[in-house]
Amino acid sequence: MTPHVFRTSALVAGLLLALPARAEAPTLHWSLPLPAGPGWRIVDLREGNGIRHEEYIPRGQGIEDYRDRLLVQRFTAQDMSPEVYLGHIAAGLAKHCAAFTTSGLVSGVRDNLPHATRTAYCGRFDDRPYGYVVAQKAIRDADHLFIVEREWRLPPFTVSDEGLPGFDTNPAADEAIKREVRLAVRWLTEQVHPVTPSPPAPPAPERPRKRR
């Protein structure tokens, strides 16, 4: 992965690396249900000291010129709540964006695991010829945070005074991107959740053989 590739999680990398290694949470290796659409390929996988980092891009897109990306992280986070984590990331990202807004902060608890989702819109990242849309979900499991991000790297876009992003002067293209973001948020909300794998079902008993 080249240095210019943006990673929202880099803003907390120093904090995470400083944390001591701890026992793995039961759901540390849960299988992410990848969103529908073109097949995804993994392009980065790192694990160690209680941290796991995965990155995916669609097949057919390049590592340096991708449009879509999935990021999955699991790490120990002491007492950081999902809402605090998302707020920390948003505050760091906003410093690099001339136009910035967030939407849809939703918190809840599922299977006794607190979670929060939010979408961040960065109209242009520093002086680069693109901006970002990042739909995020953070889940708390004991002393671990599980982070899933669906990211789009798009041509620079505007954010109105009311905090509404406008991606394209073509209304149809603008709506297509917004619909894509809505579907991703729905995927994060409804399908992305760590669960402990169910034990395999016991084999069926053998039928008794007939005597001859």
JSON list of C-alpha atoms in Angstrom, two decimals:
[
{"chain": "A", "resi": 1, "resn": "MET", "atom": "CA", "xyz": [0.00, 0.00, 0.00]},
{"chain": "A", "resi": 2, "resn": "THR", "atom": "CA", "xyz": [1.58, 3.28, -1.08]},
{"chain": "A", "resi": 3, "resn": "PRO", "atom": "CA", "xyz": [2.06, 6.11, 1.43]},
{"chain": "A", "resi": 4, "resn": "HIS", "atom": "CA", "xyz": [-0.48, 8.37, -0.26]},
{"chain": "A", "resi": 5, "resn": "VAL", "atom": "CA", "xyz": [-3.32, 5.95, 0.29]},
{"chain": "A", "resi": 6, "resn": "PHE", "atom": "CA", "xyz": [-5.59, 7.44, 2.93]},
{"chain": "A", "resi": 7, "resn": "ARG", "atom": "CA", "xyz": [-6.37, 5.50, 6.09]},
{"chain": "A", "resi": 8, "resn": "THR", "atom": "CA", "xyz": [-8.75, 7.01, 8.58]},
{"chain": "A", "resi": 9, "resn": "SER", "atom": "CA", "xyz": [-7.49, 4.57, 11.19]},
{"chain": "A", "resi": 10, "resn": "ALA", "atom": "CA", "xyz": [-3.98, 6.03, 10.99]},
{"chain": "A", "resi": 11, "resn": "LEU", "atom": "CA", "xyz": [-5.15, 8.81, 13.26]},
{"chain": "A", "resi": 12, "resn": "VAL", "atom": "CA", "xyz": [-5.26, 6.41, 16.19]},
{"chain": "A", "resi": 13, "resn": "ALA", "atom": "CA", "xyz": [-2.37, 4.16, 15.21]},
{"chain": "A", "resi": 14, "resn": "GLY", "atom": "CA", "xyz": [-0.04, 5.53, 17.88]},
{"chain": "A", "resi": 15, "resn": "LEU", "atom": "CA", "xyz": [-2.59, 4.88, 20.59]},
{"chain": "A", "resi": 16, "resn": "LEU", "atom": "CA", "xyz": [-3.28, 1.35, 19.43]},
{"chain": "A", "resi": 17, "resn": "LEU", "atom": "CA", "xyz": [0.36, 0.32, 19.14]},
{"chain": "A", "resi": 18, "resn": "ALA", "atom": "CA", "xyz": [1.01, 1.56, 22.65]},
{"chain": "A", "resi": 19, "resn": "LEU", "atom": "CA", "xyz": [-1.60, -0.70, 24.18]},
{"chain": "A", "resi": 20, "resn": "PRO", "atom": "CA", "xyz": [-0.47, -3.95, 25.79]},
{"chain": "A", "resi": 21, "resn": "ALA", "atom": "CA", "xyz": [-1.35, -7.25, 24.17]},
{"chain": "A", "resi": 22, "resn": "ARG", "atom": "CA", "xyz": [-4.32, -8.97, 25.79]},
{"chain": "A", "resi": 23, "resn": "ALA", "atom": "CA", "xyz": [-6.24, -12.16, 25.42]},
{"chain": "A", "resi": 24, "resn": "GLU", "atom": "CA", "xyz": [-8.29, -12.28, 22.24]},
{"chain": "A", "resi": 25, "resn": "ALA", "atom": "CA", "xyz": [-12.00, -11.63, 22.42]},
{"chain": "A", "resi": 26, "resn": "PRO", "atom": "CA", "xyz": [-14.18, -14.60, 21.45]},
{"chain": "A", "resi": 27, "resn": "THR", "atom": "CA", "xyz": [-15.35, -12.76, 18.32]},
{"chain": "A", "resi": 28, "resn": "LEU", "atom": "CA", "xyz": [-11.92, -11.52, 17.19]},
{"chain": "A", "resi": 29, "resn": "HIS", "atom": "CA", "xyz": [-11.98, -13.65, 14.06]},
{"chain": "A", "resi": 30, "resn": "TRP", "atom": "CA", "xyz": [-15.62, -13.25, 13.04]},
{"chain": "A", "resi": 31, "resn": "SER", "atom": "CA", "xyz": [-16.22, -13.50, 9.32]},
{"chain": "A", "resi": 32, "resn": "LEU", "atom": "CA", "xyz": [-17.25, -10.20, 7.69]},
{"chain": "A", "resi": 33, "resn": "PRO", "atom": "CA", "xyz": [-20.30, -10.58, 5.40]},
{"chain": "A", "resi": 34, "resn": "LEU", "atom": "CA", "xyz": [-19.01, -8.73, 2.32]},
{"chain": "A", "resi": 35, "resn": "PRO", "atom": "CA", "xyz": [-21.56, -6.46, 0.61]},
{"chain": "A", "resi": 36, "resn": "ALA", "atom": "CA", "xyz": [-23.28, -7.53, -2.58]},
{"chain": "A", "resi": 37, "resn": "GLY", "atom": "CA", "xyz": [-21.88, -6.50, -5.94]},
{"chain": "A", "resi": 38, "resn": "PRO", "atom": "CA", "xyz": [-18.57, -7.24, -7.67]},
{"chain": "A", "resi": 39, "resn": "GLY", "atom": "CA", "xyz": [-16.26, -9.67, -5.93]},
{"chain": "A", "resi": 40, "resn": "TRP", "atom": "CA", "xyz": [-13.88, -8.25, -3.35]},
{"chain": "A", "resi": 41, "resn": "ARG", "atom": "CA", "xyz": [-10.21, -9.16, -2.98]},
{"chain": "A", "resi": 42, "resn": "ILE", "atom": "CA", "xyz": [-8.08, -8.71, 0.10]},
{"chain": "A", "resi": 43, "resn": "VAL", "atom": "CA", "xyz": [-5.10, -6.42, -0.47]},
{"chain": "A", "resi": 44, "resn": "ASP", "atom": "CA", "xyz": [-3.73, -6.01, 3.05]},
{"chain": "A", "resi": 45, "resn": "LEU", "atom": "CA", "xyz": [-3.78, -8.27, 6.10]},
{"chain": "A", "resi": 46, "resn": "ARG", "atom": "CA", "xyz": [-1.77, -7.63, 9.26]},
{"chain": "A", "resi": 47, "resn": "GLU", "atom": "CA", "xyz": [-2.13, -9.13, 12.69]},
{"chain": "A", "resi": 48, "resn": "GLY", "atom": "CA", "xyz": [-0.19, -8.93, 15.91]},
{"chain": "A", "resi": 49, "resn": "ASN", "atom": "CA", "xyz": [-0.14, -7.57, 19.46]},
{"chain": "A", "resi": 50, "resn": "GLY", "atom": "CA", "xyz": [-3.92, -7.88, 19.69]},
{"chain": "A", "resi": 51, "resn": "ILE", "atom": "CA", "xyz": [-4.54, -5.88, 16.48]},
{"chain": "A", "resi": 52, "resn": "ARG", "atom": "CA", "xyz": [-5.98, -7.23, 13.24]},
{"chain": "A", "resi": 53, "resn": "HIS", "atom": "CA", "xyz": [-6.17, -5.07, 10.09]},
{"chain": "A", "resi": 54, "resn": "GLU", "atom": "CA", "xyz": [-7.80, -6.07, 6.79]},
{"chain": "A", "resi": 55, "resn": "GLU", "atom": "CA", "xyz": [-8.35, -4.10, 3.57]},
{"chain": "A", "resi": 56, "resn": "TYR", "atom": "CA", "xyz": [-10.42, -5.11, 0.55]},
{"chain": "A", "resi": 57, "resn": "ILE", "atom": "CA", "xyz": [-11.05, -3.53, -2.86]},
{"chain": "A", "resi": 58, "resn": "PRO", "atom": "CA", "xyz": [-13.32, -4.77, -5.67]},
{"chain": "A", "resi": 59, "resn": "ARG", "atom": "CA", "xyz": [-11.80, -7.02, -8.30]},
{"chain": "A", "resi": 60, "resn": "GLY", "atom": "CA", "xyz": [-10.81, -4.95, -11.30]},
{"chain": "A", "resi": 61, "resn": "GLN", "atom": "CA", "xyz": [-9.78, -1.91, -9.23]},
{"chain": "A", "resi": 62, "resn": "GLY", "atom": "CA", "xyz": [-6.14, -1.13, -8.55]},
{"chain": "A", "resi": 63, "resn": "ILE", "atom": "CA", "xyz": [-4.50, -0.58, -5.18]},
{"chain": "A", "resi": 64, "resn": "GLU", "atom": "CA", "xyz": [-3.39, 2.93, -6.16]},
{"chain": "A", "resi": 65, "resn": "ASP", "atom": "CA", "xyz": [-6.47, 3.99, -8.15]},
{"chain": "A", "resi": 66, "resn": "TYR", "atom": "CA", "xyz": [-9.31, 2.29, -6.29]},
{"chain": "A", "resi": 67, "resn": "ARG", "atom": "CA", "xyz": [-12.73, 3.88, -5.98]},
{"chain": "A", "resi": 68, "resn": "ASP", "atom": "CA", "xyz": [-14.12, 1.58, -3.27]},
{"chain": "A", "resi": 69, "resn": "ARG", "atom": "CA", "xyz": [-12.47, 0.11, -0.22]},
{"chain": "A", "resi": 70, "resn": "LEU", "atom": "CA", "xyz": [-13.42, -1.92, 2.84]},
{"chain": "A", "resi": 71, "resn": "LEU", "atom": "CA", "xyz": [-11.44, -1.64, 6.05]},
{"chain": "A", "resi": 72, "resn": "VAL", "atom": "CA", "xyz": [-11.82, -4.01, 9.00]},
{"chain": "A", "resi": 73, "resn": "GLN", "atom": "CA", "xyz": [-9.97, -3.57, 12.28]},
{"chain": "A", "resi": 74, "resn": "ARG", "atom": "CA", "xyz": [-10.07, -5.21, 15.68]},
{"chain": "A", "resi": 75, "resn": "PHE", "atom": "CA", "xyz": [-8.03, -3.90, 18.60]},
{"chain": "A", "resi": 76, "resn": "THR", "atom": "CA", "xyz": [-8.01, -3.35, 22.34]},
{"chain": "A", "resi": 77, "resn": "ALA", "atom": "CA", "xyz": [-9.33, 0.10, 23.16]},
{"chain": "A", "resi": 78, "resn": "GLN", "atom": "CA", "xyz": [-9.54, 0.38, 26.95]},
{"chain": "A", "resi": 79, "resn": "ASP", "atom": "CA", "xyz": [-12.71, 2.38, 27.73]},
{"chain": "A", "resi": 80, "resn": "MET", "atom": "CA", "xyz": [-13.29, 3.99, 24.31]},
{"chain": "A", "resi": 81, "resn": "SER", "atom": "CA", "xyz": [-16.95, 3.74, 23.33]},
{"chain": "A", "resi": 82, "resn": "PRO", "atom": "CA", "xyz": [-18.11, 3.37, 19.70]},
{"chain": "A", "resi": 83, "resn": "GLU", "atom": "CA", "xyz": [-19.41, 6.96, 19.71]},
{"chain": "A", "resi": 84, "resn": "VAL", "atom": "CA", "xyz": [-16.13, 8.33, 21.09]},
{"chain": "A", "resi": 85, "resn": "TYR", "atom": "CA", "xyz": [-14.13, 6.45, 18.46]},
{"chain": "A", "resi": 86, "resn": "LEU", "atom": "CA", "xyz": [-16.25, 7.73, 15.58]},
{"chain": "A", "resi": 87, "resn": "GLY", "atom": "CA", "xyz": [-16.05, 11.26, 16.95]},
{"chain": "A", "resi": 88, "resn": "HIS", "atom": "CA", "xyz": [-12.26, 11.01, 17.25]},
{"chain": "A", "resi": 89, "resn": "ILE", "atom": "CA", "xyz": [-11.91, 9.86, 13.65]},
{"chain": "A", "resi": 90, "resn": "ALA", "atom": "CA", "xyz": [-14.29, 12.55, 12.36]},
{"chain": "A", "resi": 91, "resn": "ALA", "atom": "CA", "xyz": [-12.42, 15.32, 14.21]},
{"chain": "A", "resi": 92, "resn": "GLY", "atom": "CA", "xyz": [-9.09, 14.19, 12.76]},
{"chain": "A", "resi": 93, "resn": "LEU", "atom": "CA", "xyz": [-10.46, 13.85, 9.23]},
{"chain": "A", "resi": 94, "resn": "ALA", "atom": "CA", "xyz": [-12.14, 17.27, 9.32]},
{"chain": "A", "resi": 95, "resn": "LYS", "atom": "CA", "xyz": [-8.74, 18.96, 9.77]},
{"chain": "A", "resi": 96, "resn": "HIS", "atom": "CA", "xyz": [-7.77, 17.81, 6.25]},
{"chain": "A", "resi": 97, "resn": "CYS", "atom": "CA", "xyz": [-11.00, 18.72, 4.46]},
{"chain": "A", "resi": 98, "resn": "ALA", "atom": "CA", "xyz": [-12.04, 22.10, 3.11]},
{"chain": "A", "resi": 99, "resn": "ALA", "atom": "CA", "xyz": [-15.65, 20.86, 3.06]},
{"chain": "A", "resi": 100, "resn": "PHE", "atom": "CA", "xyz": [-16.70, 18.38, 5.73]},
{"chain": "A", "resi": 101, "resn": "THR", "atom": "CA", "xyz": [-19.85, 17.06, 7.32]},
{"chain": "A", "resi": 102, "resn": "THR", "atom": "CA", "xyz": [-21.21, 13.95, 9.02]},
{"chain": "A", "resi": 103, "resn": "SER", "atom": "CA", "xyz": [-24.64, 12.38, 9.10]},
{"chain": "A", "resi": 104, "resn": "GLY", "atom": "CA", "xyz": [-26.64, 9.54, 10.59]},
{"chain": "A", "resi": 105, "resn": "LEU", "atom": "CA", "xyz": [-25.04, 8.92, 13.98]},
{"chain": "A", "resi": 106, "resn": "VAL", "atom": "CA", "xyz": [-27.05, 5.98, 15.33]},
{"chain": "A", "resi": 107, "resn": "SER", "atom": "CA", "xyz": [-26.24, 4.10, 18.54]},
{"chain": "A", "resi": 108, "resn": "GLY", "atom": "CA", "xyz": [-27.65, 0.88, 19.90]},
{"chain": "A", "resi": 109, "resn": "VAL", "atom": "CA", "xyz": [-27.01, -2.46, 21.58]},
{"chain": "A", "resi": 110, "resn": "ARG", "atom": "CA", "xyz": [-27.29, -5.85, 19.91]},
{"chain": "A", "resi": 111, "resn": "ASP", "atom": "CA", "xyz": [-26.50, -9.15, 21.61]},
{"chain": "A", "resi": 112, "resn": "ASN", "atom": "CA", "xyz": [-25.21, -7.06, 24.55]},
{"chain": "A", "resi": 113, "resn": "LEU", "atom": "CA", "xyz": [-22.61, -5.39, 22.28]},
{"chain": "A", "resi": 114, "resn": "PRO", "atom": "CA", "xyz": [-22.84, -1.56, 22.04]},
{"chain": "A", "resi": 115, "resn": "HIS", "atom": "CA", "xyz": [-22.43, -0.17, 18.53]},
{"chain": "A", "resi": 116, "resn": "ALA", "atom": "CA", "xyz": [-22.63, 3.08, 16.58]},
{"chain": "A", "resi": 117, "resn": "THR", "atom": "CA", "xyz": [-22.72, 4.00, 12.88]},
{"chain": "A", "resi": 118, "resn": "ARG", "atom": "CA", "xyz": [-22.03, 7.29, 11.12]},
{"chain": "A", "resi": 119, "resn": "THR", "atom": "CA", "xyz": [-21.09, 8.56, 7.66]},
{"chain": "A", "resi": 120, "resn": "ALA", "atom": "CA", "xyz": [-18.40, 11.21, 7.10]},
{"chain": "A", "resi": 121, "resn": "TYR", "atom": "CA", "xyz": [-18.14, 13.36, 3.96]},
{"chain": "A", "resi": 122, "resn": "CYS", "atom": "CA", "xyz": [-14.81, 15.00, 3.02]},
{"chain": "A", "resi": 123, "resn": "GLY", "atom": "CA", "xyz": [-15.30, 17.16, -0.09]},
{"chain": "A", "resi": 124, "resn": "ARG", "atom": "CA", "xyz": [-11.58, 17.34, -0.85]},
{"chain": "A", "resi": 125, "resn": "PHE", "atom": "CA", "xyz": [-8.73, 15.80, 1.11]},
{"chain": "A", "resi": 126, "resn": "ASP", "atom": "CA", "xyz": [-5.92, 18.37, 1.41]},
{"chain": "A", "resi": 127, "resn": "ASP", "atom": "CA", "xyz": [-4.71, 19.24, -2.12]},
{"chain": "A", "resi": 128, "resn": "ARG", "atom": "CA", "xyz": [-5.48, 15.84, -3.62]},
{"chain": "A", "resi": 129, "resn": "PRO", "atom": "CA", "xyz": [-7.81, 15.60, -6.63]},
{"chain": "A", "resi": 130, "resn": "TYR", "atom": "CA", "xyz": [-10.44, 13.65, -4.73]},
{"chain": "A", "resi": 131, "resn": "GLY", "atom": "CA", "xyz": [-12.57, 13.55, -1.61]},
{"chain": "A", "resi": 132, "resn": "TYR", "atom": "CA", "xyz": [-13.88, 10.76, 0.58]},
{"chain": "A", "resi": 133, "resn": "VAL", "atom": "CA", "xyz": [-17.14, 9.34, 1.81]},
{"chain": "A", "resi": 134, "resn": "VAL", "atom": "CA", "xyz": [-16.64, 6.95, 4.73]},
{"chain": "A", "resi": 135, "resn": "ALA", "atom": "CA", "xyz": [-19.52, 4.95, 6.22]},
{"chain": "A", "resi": 136, "resn": "GLN", "atom": "CA", "xyz": [-18.37, 3.49, 9.54]},
{"chain": "A", "resi": 137, "resn": "LYS", "atom": "CA", "xyz": [-19.59, 1.11, 12.19]},
{"chain": "A", "resi": 138, "resn": "ALA", "atom": "CA", "xyz": [-17.88, 0.61, 15.54]},
{"chain": "A", "resi": 139, "resn": "ILE", "atom": "CA", "xyz": [-18.78, -2.26, 17.87]},
{"chain": "A", "resi": 140, "resn": "ARG", "atom": "CA", "xyz": [-17.63, -2.76, 21.45]},
{"chain": "A", "resi": 141, "resn": "ASP", "atom": "CA", "xyz": [-16.93, -6.28, 22.73]},
{"chain": "A", "resi": 142, "resn": "ALA", "atom": "CA", "xyz": [-15.48, -6.27, 26.26]},
{"chain": "A", "resi": 143, "resn": "ASP", "atom": "CA", "xyz": [-12.14, -4.44, 25.85]},
{"chain": "A", "resi": 144, "resn": "HIS", "atom": "CA", "xyz": [-12.09, -4.74, 22.05]},
{"chain": "A", "resi": 145, "resn": "LEU", "atom": "CA", "xyz": [-13.40, -2.42, 19.35]},
{"chain": "A", "resi": 146, "resn": "PHE", "atom": "CA", "xyz": [-14.40, -3.81, 15.97]},
{"chain": "A", "resi": 147, "resn": "ILE", "atom": "CA", "xyz": [-14.36, -1.24, 13.16]},
{"chain": "A", "resi": 148, "resn": "VAL", "atom": "CA", "xyz": [-15.81, -1.70, 9.69]},
{"chain": "A", "resi": 149, "resn": "GLU", "atom": "CA", "xyz": [-15.53, 1.10, 7.11]},
{"chain": "A", "resi": 150, "resn": "ARG", "atom": "CA", "xyz": [-16.93, 1.30, 3.58]},
{"chain": "A", "resi": 151, "resn": "GLU", "atom": "CA", "xyz": [-15.01, 4.03, 1.78]},
{"chain": "A", "resi": 152, "resn": "TRP", "atom": "CA", "xyz": [-15.45, 5.76, -1.57]},
{"chain": "A", "resi": 153, "resn": "ARG", "atom": "CA", "xyz": [-12.75, 7.92, -3.16]},
{"chain": "A", "resi": 154, "resn": "LEU", "atom": "CA", "xyz": [-14.60, 10.37, -5.42]},
{"chain": "A", "resi": 155, "resn": "PRO", "atom": "CA", "xyz": [-13.90, 13.53, -7.46]},
{"chain": "A", "resi": 156, "resn": "PRO", "atom": "CA", "xyz": [-14.01, 16.63, -5.24]},
{"chain": "A", "resi": 157, "resn": "PHE", "atom": "CA", "xyz": [-17.55, 17.48, -4.19]},
{"chain": "A", "resi": 158, "resn": "THR", "atom": "CA", "xyz": [-19.37, 20.23, -2.35]},
{"chain": "A", "resi": 159, "resn": "VAL", "atom": "CA", "xyz": [-21.06, 20.41, 1.03]},
{"chain": "A", "resi": 160, "resn": "SER", "atom": "CA", "xyz": [-23.86, 22.96, 1.35]},
{"chain": "A", "resi": 161, "resn": "ASP", "atom": "CA", "xyz": [-24.36, 25.36, 4.25]},
{"chain": "A", "resi": 162, "resn": "GLU", "atom": "CA", "xyz": [-27.02, 22.93, 5.48]},
{"chain": "A", "resi": 163, "resn": "GLY", "atom": "CA", "xyz": [-24.41, 20.13, 5.58]},
{"chain": "A", "resi": 164, "resn": "LEU", "atom": "CA", "xyz": [-25.69, 18.26, 2.51]},
{"chain": "A", "resi": 165, "resn": "PRO", "atom": "CA", "xyz": [-23.14, 16.78, 0.08]},
{"chain": "A", "resi": 166, "resn": "GLY", "atom": "CA", "xyz": [-23.52, 17.30, -3.67]},
{"chain": "A", "resi": 167, "resn": "PHE", "atom": "CA", "xyz": [-21.49, 14.85, -5.72]},
{"chain": "A", "resi": 168, "resn": "ASP", "atom": "CA", "xyz": [-22.31, 15.73, -9.33]},
{"chain": "A", "resi": 169, "resn": "THR", "atom": "CA", "xyz": [-24.05, 18.41, -11.38]},
{"chain": "A", "resi": 170, "resn": "ASN", "atom": "CA", "xyz": [-25.93, 15.58, -13.09]},
{"chain": "A", "resi": 171, "resn": "PRO", "atom": "CA", "xyz": [-28.93, 14.84, -10.82]},
{"chain": "A", "resi": 172, "resn": "ALA", "atom": "CA", "xyz": [-29.03, 11.17, -11.88]},
{"chain": "A", "resi": 173, "resn": "ALA", "atom": "CA", "xyz": [-25.34, 10.64, -11.09]},
{"chain": "A", "resi": 174, "resn": "ASP", "atom": "CA", "xyz": [-25.68, 12.50, -7.79]},
{"chain": "A", "resi": 175, "resn": "GLU", "atom": "CA", "xyz": [-28.61, 10.32, -6.74]},
{"chain": "A", "resi": 176, "resn": "ALA", "atom": "CA", "xyz": [-26.79, 7.13, -7.81]},
{"chain": "A", "resi": 177, "resn": "ILE", "atom": "CA", "xyz": [-23.90, 7.86, -5.44]},
{"chain": "A", "resi": 178, "resn": "LYS", "atom": "CA", "xyz": [-26.25, 8.77, -2.58]},
{"chain": "A", "resi": 179, "resn": "ARG", "atom": "CA", "xyz": [-28.20, 5.56, -3.13]},
{"chain": "A", "resi": 180, "resn": "GLU", "atom": "CA", "xyz": [-24.95, 3.58, -3.01]},
{"chain": "A", "resi": 181, "resn": "VAL", "atom": "CA", "xyz": [-24.08, 5.20, 0.32]},
{"chain": "A", "resi": 182, "resn": "ARG", "atom": "CA", "xyz": [-27.56, 4.47, 1.73]},
{"chain": "A", "resi": 183, "resn": "LEU", "atom": "CA", "xyz": [-27.26, 0.79, 0.75]},
{"chain": "A", "resi": 184, "resn": "ALA", "atom": "CA", "xyz": [-23.85, 0.58, 2.41]},
{"chain": "A", "resi": 185, "resn": "VAL", "atom": "CA", "xyz": [-25.20, 2.12, 5.63]},
{"chain": "A", "resi": 186, "resn": "ARG", "atom": "CA", "xyz": [-28.05, -0.38, 5.57]},
{"chain": "A", "resi": 187, "resn": "TRP", "atom": "CA", "xyz": [-25.52, -3.21, 5.11]},
{"chain": "A", "resi": 188, "resn": "LEU", "atom": "CA", "xyz": [-23.50, -1.93, 8.07]},
{"chain": "A", "resi": 189, "resn": "THR", "atom": "CA", "xyz": [-26.59, -1.58, 10.22]},
{"chain": "A", "resi": 190, "resn": "GLU", "atom": "CA", "xyz": [-28.29, -4.88, 9.42]},
{"chain": "A", "resi": 191, "resn": "GLN", "atom": "CA", "xyz": [-25.56, -7.36, 8.49]},
{"chain": "A", "resi": 192, "resn": "VAL", "atom": "CA", "xyz": [-22.26, -6.29, 10.05]},
{"chain": "A", "resi": 193, "resn": "HIS", "atom": "CA", "xyz": [-22.15, -7.74, 13.54]},
{"chain": "A", "resi": 194, "resn": "PRO", "atom": "CA", "xyz": [-19.65, -10.10, 15.20]},
{"chain": "A", "resi": 195, "resn": "VAL", "atom": "CA", "xyz": [-21.08, -13.36, 16.41]},
{"chain": "A", "resi": 196, "resn": "THR", "atom": "CA", "xyz": [-19.53, -16.42, 17.95]},
{"chain": "A", "resi": 197, "resn": "PRO", "atom": "CA", "xyz": [-19.59, -19.25, 15.40]},
{"chain": "A", "resi": 198, "resn": "SER", "atom": "CA", "xyz": [-22.17, -21.89, 16.19]},
{"chain": "A", "resi": 199, "resn": "PRO", "atom": "CA", "xyz": [-20.77, -25.35, 16.97]},
{"chain": "A", "resi": 200, "resn": "PRO", "atom": "CA", "xyz": [-21.17, -27.85, 14.14]},
{"chain": "A", "resi": 201, "resn": "ALA", "atom": "CA", "xyz": [-24.27, -30.00, 14.28]},
{"chain": "A", "resi": 202, "resn": "PRO", "atom": "CA", "xyz": [-23.65, -33.54, 15.56]},
{"chain": "A", "resi": 203, "resn": "PRO", "atom": "CA", "xyz": [-23.63, -36.21, 12.86]},
{"chain": "A", "resi": 204, "resn": "ALA", "atom": "CA", "xyz": [-26.87, -38.07, 12.31]},
{"chain": "A", "resi": 205, "resn": "PRO", "atom": "CA", "xyz": [-26.95, -41.49, 14.01]},
{"chain": "A", "resi": 206, "resn": "GLU", "atom": "CA", "xyz": [-26.31, -44.44, 11.75]},
{"chain": "A", "resi": 207, "resn": "ARG", "atom": "CA", "xyz": [-29.33, -46.47, 10.84]},
{"chain": "A", "resi": 208, "resn": "PRO", "atom": "CA", "xyz": [-29.15, -50.03, 12.24]},
{"chain": "A", "resi": 209, "resn": "ARG", "atom": "CA", "xyz": [-28.28, -52.66, 9.69]},
{"chain": "A", "resi": 210, "resn": "LYS", "atom": "CA", "xyz": [-30.79, -55.34, 8.96]},
{"chain": "A", "resi": 211, "resn": "ARG", "atom": "CA", "xyz": [-29.81, -58.85, 9.93]},
{"chain": "A", "resi": 212, "resn": "ARG", "atom": "CA", "xyz": [-29.62, -61.38, 7.14]}
]
